PDB file of C-alpha atoms and ligand atoms in Angstrom:
ATOM      1  CA  UNK B  15      40.051 200.688 127.334  1.00 96.00           C
ATOM      2  CA  UNK B  16      40.631 199.584 124.125  1.00 98.00           C
ATOM      3  CA  UNK B  17      39.716 201.781 121.204  1.00 98.00           C
ATOM      4  CA  UNK B  18      40.099 201.031 117.589  1.00 98.00           C
ATOM      5  CA  UNK B  19      40.975 197.386 115.884  1.00 98.00           C
ATOM      6  CA  UNK B  20      44.323 198.250 114.475  1.00 97.00           C
ATOM      7  CA  UNK B  21      44.504 195.158 112.081  1.00 97.00           C
ATOM      8  CA  UNK B  22      43.688 191.477 111.919  1.00 98.00           C
ATOM      9  CA  UNK B  23      46.549 189.348 111.275  1.00 98.00           C
ATOM     10  CA  UNK B  24      46.175 185.979 108.866  1.00 98.00           C
ATOM     11  CA  UNK B  25      49.079 183.377 108.449  1.00 98.00           C
ATOM     12  CA  UNK B  26      49.217 182.361 104.930  1.00 98.00           C
ATOM     13  CA  UNK B  27      51.368 179.324 103.846  1.00 97.00           C
ATOM     14  CA  UNK B  28      51.883 181.077 100.491  1.00 97.00           C
ATOM     15  CA  UNK B  29      52.210 184.885 100.579  1.00 96.00           C
ATOM     16  CA  UNK B  30      51.866 185.362  96.433  1.00 96.00           C
ATOM     17  CA  UNK B  31      48.832 183.503  96.770  1.00 98.00           C
ATOM     18  CA  UNK B  32      47.144 185.139  99.352  1.00 98.00           C
ATOM     19  CA  UNK B  33      48.001 188.747  97.895  1.00 97.00           C
ATOM     20  CA  UNK B  34      46.560 187.236  94.313  1.00 98.00           C
ATOM     21  CA  UNK B  35      43.561 186.512  96.147  1.00 97.00           C
ATOM     22  CA  UNK B  36      42.942 189.858  98.168  1.00 98.00           C
ATOM     23  CA  UNK B  37      43.881 191.748  95.216  1.00 97.00           C
ATOM     24  CA  UNK B  38      41.801 189.651  92.296  1.00 98.00           C
ATOM     25  CA  UNK B  39      38.845 188.227  94.048  1.00 98.00           C
ATOM     26  CA  UNK B  40      38.603 190.873  96.550  1.00 98.00           C
ATOM     27  CA  UNK B  41      39.644 193.718  94.929  1.00 98.00           C
ATOM     28  CA  UNK B  42      41.764 195.073  97.731  1.00 98.00           C
ATOM     29  CA  UNK B  43      44.471 197.472  98.068  1.00 98.00           C
ATOM     30  CA  UNK B  44      47.611 195.083  98.645  1.00 98.00           C
ATOM     31  CA  UNK B  45      51.443 196.160  99.515  1.00 97.00           C
ATOM     32  CA  UNK B  46      54.438 194.423  98.257  1.00 96.00           C
ATOM     33  CA  UNK B  47      55.869 191.913 100.288  1.00 96.00           C
ATOM     34  CA  UNK B  48      57.933 193.594 103.764  1.00 95.00           C
ATOM     35  CA  UNK B  49      60.165 191.418 105.250  1.00 95.00           C
ATOM     36  CA  UNK B  50      60.942 191.800 108.975  1.00 93.00           C
ATOM     37  CA  UNK B  51      63.433 189.568 110.001  1.00 92.00           C
ATOM     38  CA  UNK B  52      63.258 191.058 113.482  1.00 89.00           C
ATOM     39  CA  UNK B  53      59.775 189.525 113.997  1.00 90.00           C
ATOM     40  CA  UNK B  54      60.100 186.561 111.777  1.00 94.00           C
ATOM     41  CA  UNK B  55      57.772 187.211 109.186  1.00 95.00           C
ATOM     42  CA  UNK B  56      57.181 188.689 105.803  1.00 97.00           C
ATOM     43  CA  UNK B  57      54.231 190.941 105.810  1.00 96.00           C
ATOM     44  CA  UNK B  58      51.748 192.238 103.045  1.00 97.00           C
ATOM     45  CA  UNK B  59      49.456 194.690 104.063  1.00 97.00           C
ATOM     46  CA  UNK B  60      45.819 194.849 102.828  1.00 98.00           C
ATOM     47  CA  UNK B  61      44.409 198.384 103.370  1.00 97.00           C
ATOM     48  CA  UNK B  62      41.228 198.936 104.187  1.00 97.00           C
ATOM     49  CA  UNK B  63      39.244 201.986 104.907  1.00 97.00           C
ATOM     50  CA  UNK B  64      38.624 201.495 108.603  1.00 97.00           C
ATOM     51  CA  UNK B  65      41.392 199.105 109.538  1.00 97.00           C
ATOM     52  CA  UNK B  66      43.819 196.651 107.973  1.00 97.00           C
ATOM     53  CA  UNK B  67      44.632 192.697 107.487  1.00 98.00           C
ATOM     54  CA  UNK B  68      48.129 191.613 107.575  1.00 98.00           C
ATOM     55  CA  UNK B  69      49.406 188.521 105.927  1.00 98.00           C
ATOM     56  CA  UNK B  70      52.165 186.979 107.589  1.00 97.00           C
ATOM     57  CA  UNK B  71      54.708 184.319 106.251  1.00 97.00           C
ATOM     58  CA  UNK B  72      57.404 182.832 108.490  1.00 97.00           C
ATOM     59  CA  UNK B  73      60.721 184.421 107.617  1.00 96.00           C
ATOM     60  CA  UNK B  74      63.770 182.565 108.908  1.00 91.00           C
ATOM     61  CA  UNK B  75      64.966 179.863 111.403  1.00 86.00           C
ATOM     62  CA  UNK B  76      62.592 181.118 114.432  1.00 89.00           C
ATOM     63  CA  UNK B  77      59.643 182.453 113.051  1.00 93.00           C
ATOM     64  CA  UNK B  78      56.504 182.943 115.817  1.00 90.00           C
ATOM     65  CA  UNK B  79      54.114 181.568 113.171  1.00 95.00           C
ATOM     66  CA  UNK B  80      55.877 178.514 112.018  1.00 95.00           C
ATOM     67  CA  UNK B  81      54.297 176.409 114.453  1.00 95.00           C
ATOM     68  CA  UNK B  82      50.922 177.694 113.713  1.00 95.00           C
ATOM     69  CA  UNK B  83      51.146 177.068 110.044  1.00 96.00           C
ATOM     70  CA  UNK B  84      52.486 173.411 110.877  1.00 96.00           C
ATOM     71  CA  UNK B  85      48.885 173.081 113.296  1.00 96.00           C
ATOM     72  CA  UNK B  86      46.817 174.946 110.302  1.00 97.00           C
ATOM     73  CA  UNK B  87      48.801 174.148 107.092  1.00 97.00           C
ATOM     74  CA  UNK B  88      45.822 176.431 105.089  1.00 97.00           C
ATOM     75  CA  UNK B  89      46.664 179.292 107.109  1.00 98.00           C
ATOM     76  CA  UNK B  90      43.903 181.120 109.881  1.00 98.00           C
ATOM     77  CA  UNK B  91      43.687 184.195 111.773  1.00 98.00           C
ATOM     78  CA  UNK B  92      47.018 184.104 114.022  1.00 97.00           C
ATOM     79  CA  UNK B  93      45.791 187.464 116.062  1.00 97.00           C
ATOM     80  CA  UNK B  94      43.841 190.551 116.299  1.00 98.00           C
ATOM     81  CA  UNK B  95      45.306 193.867 117.548  1.00 98.00           C
ATOM     82  CA  UNK B  96      43.274 197.069 119.642  1.00 98.00           C
ATOM     83  CA  UNK B  97      44.758 200.146 119.890  1.00 98.00           C
ATOM     84  CA  UNK B  98      44.993 201.076 123.557  1.00 98.00           C
ATOM     85  CA  UNK B  99      46.161 204.921 124.946  1.00 98.00           C
ATOM     86  CA  UNK B 100      49.233 203.912 126.926  1.00 97.00           C
ATOM     87  CA  UNK B 101      50.769 200.279 126.843  1.00 98.00           C
ATOM     88  CA  UNK B 102      52.112 200.900 130.364  1.00 97.00           C
ATOM     89  CA  UNK B 103      48.555 201.514 132.113  1.00 98.00           C
ATOM     90  CA  UNK B 104      47.293 198.591 129.709  1.00 98.00           C
ATOM     91  CA  UNK B 105      50.062 195.926 130.991  1.00 98.00           C
ATOM     92  CA  UNK B 106      49.269 196.872 134.670  1.00 98.00           C
ATOM     93  CA  UNK B 107      45.820 196.529 133.959  1.00 98.00           C
ATOM     94  CA  UNK B 108      46.185 192.989 132.474  1.00 98.00           C
ATOM     95  CA  UNK B 109      47.926 191.991 135.462  1.00 97.00           C
ATOM     96  CA  UNK B 110      45.721 193.271 137.729  1.00 98.00           C
ATOM     97  CA  UNK B 111      42.824 191.473 135.797  1.00 98.00           C
ATOM     98  CA  UNK B 112      44.911 188.200 136.171  1.00 98.00           C
ATOM     99  CA  UNK B 113      45.991 187.821 132.706  1.00 98.00           C
ATOM    100  CA  UNK B 114      48.739 186.262 131.244  1.00 97.00           C
ATOM    101  CA  UNK B 115      51.092 188.633 129.152  1.00 98.00           C
ATOM    102  CA  UNK B 116      53.445 186.484 126.760  1.00 96.00           C
ATOM    103  CA  UNK B 117      56.875 187.855 127.461  1.00 93.00           C
ATOM    104  CA  UNK B 118      57.255 191.539 127.625  1.00 93.00           C
ATOM    105  CA  UNK B 119      56.257 195.094 126.213  1.00 95.00           C
ATOM    106  CA  UNK B 120      58.299 195.166 123.144  1.00 93.00           C
ATOM    107  CA  UNK B 121      58.277 197.165 119.801  1.00 92.00           C
ATOM    108  CA  UNK B 122      55.847 195.847 117.468  1.00 87.00           C
ATOM    109  CA  UNK B 123      55.999 195.544 113.633  1.00 83.00           C
ATOM    110  CA  UNK B 124      54.706 198.859 113.507  1.00 87.00           C
ATOM    111  CA  UNK B 125      57.617 201.019 115.662  1.00 90.00           C
ATOM    112  CA  UNK B 126      54.980 201.241 118.668  1.00 95.00           C
ATOM    113  CA  UNK B 127      55.280 199.176 121.727  1.00 97.00           C
ATOM    114  CA  UNK B 128      52.682 196.211 121.960  1.00 97.00           C
ATOM    115  CA  UNK B 129      52.081 193.179 124.529  1.00 97.00           C
ATOM    116  CA  UNK B 130      50.126 189.878 123.496  1.00 97.00           C
ATOM    117  CA  UNK B 131      47.713 188.452 125.391  1.00 98.00           C
ATOM    118  CA  UNK B 132      47.262 184.870 125.878  1.00 97.00           C
ATOM    119  CA  UNK B 133      44.784 183.139 123.789  1.00 97.00           C
ATOM    120  CA  UNK B 134      43.558 181.287 126.872  1.00 98.00           C
ATOM    121  CA  UNK B 135      42.316 184.456 128.484  1.00 98.00           C
ATOM    122  CA  UNK B 136      40.574 185.569 125.722  1.00 98.00           C
ATOM    123  CA  UNK B 137      38.712 182.862 124.092  1.00 98.00           C
ATOM    124  CA  UNK B 138      41.012 181.439 122.060  1.00 97.00           C
ATOM    125  CA  UNK B 139      42.314 184.387 120.163  1.00 97.00           C
ATOM    126  CA  UNK B 140      45.747 185.629 120.680  1.00 97.00           C
ATOM    127  CA  UNK B 141      45.230 189.478 121.177  1.00 98.00           C
ATOM    128  CA  UNK B 142      47.879 192.304 120.734  1.00 97.00           C
ATOM    129  CA  UNK B 143      47.777 195.457 122.377  1.00 98.00           C
ATOM    130  CA  UNK B 144      49.000 198.181 120.627  1.00 98.00           C
ATOM    131  CA  UNK B 145      49.686 201.654 121.761  1.00 98.00           C
ATOM    132  CA  UNK B 146      48.415 204.066 119.107  1.00 93.00           C
TER     133      UNK B 146
HETATM  134 CO1   CO K  29      50.753 192.275 114.910  1.00 96.77          CO
END
């Protein structure tokens, strides 16, 4: 069912420092910070040939990554995102497999429908499925 790795999202305590690290030490192509108030994060995209890395920093009062950064003050991998051809079929399959979907299907950071799967069902990793 899953296709390409769409992105790896890393929560970072300092966006500027993280951007400088990827641009400098790793020589990566790094975007400007993009505030996404509806998702409670500011994102910097690191463009790779085969996928991307998203550096996430909390934005606003109820950021979904604030708690994660409290537990992981130096940052860490927050989730990975796989592409699926059909989000409704993917959600159906996850339910049939007895896997817990966090919330409902929603429109994700790229304007595409996504679901998030509970880490307890996926080896401790928060998994995002995005319709390609
Ligand atoms: Co994501």
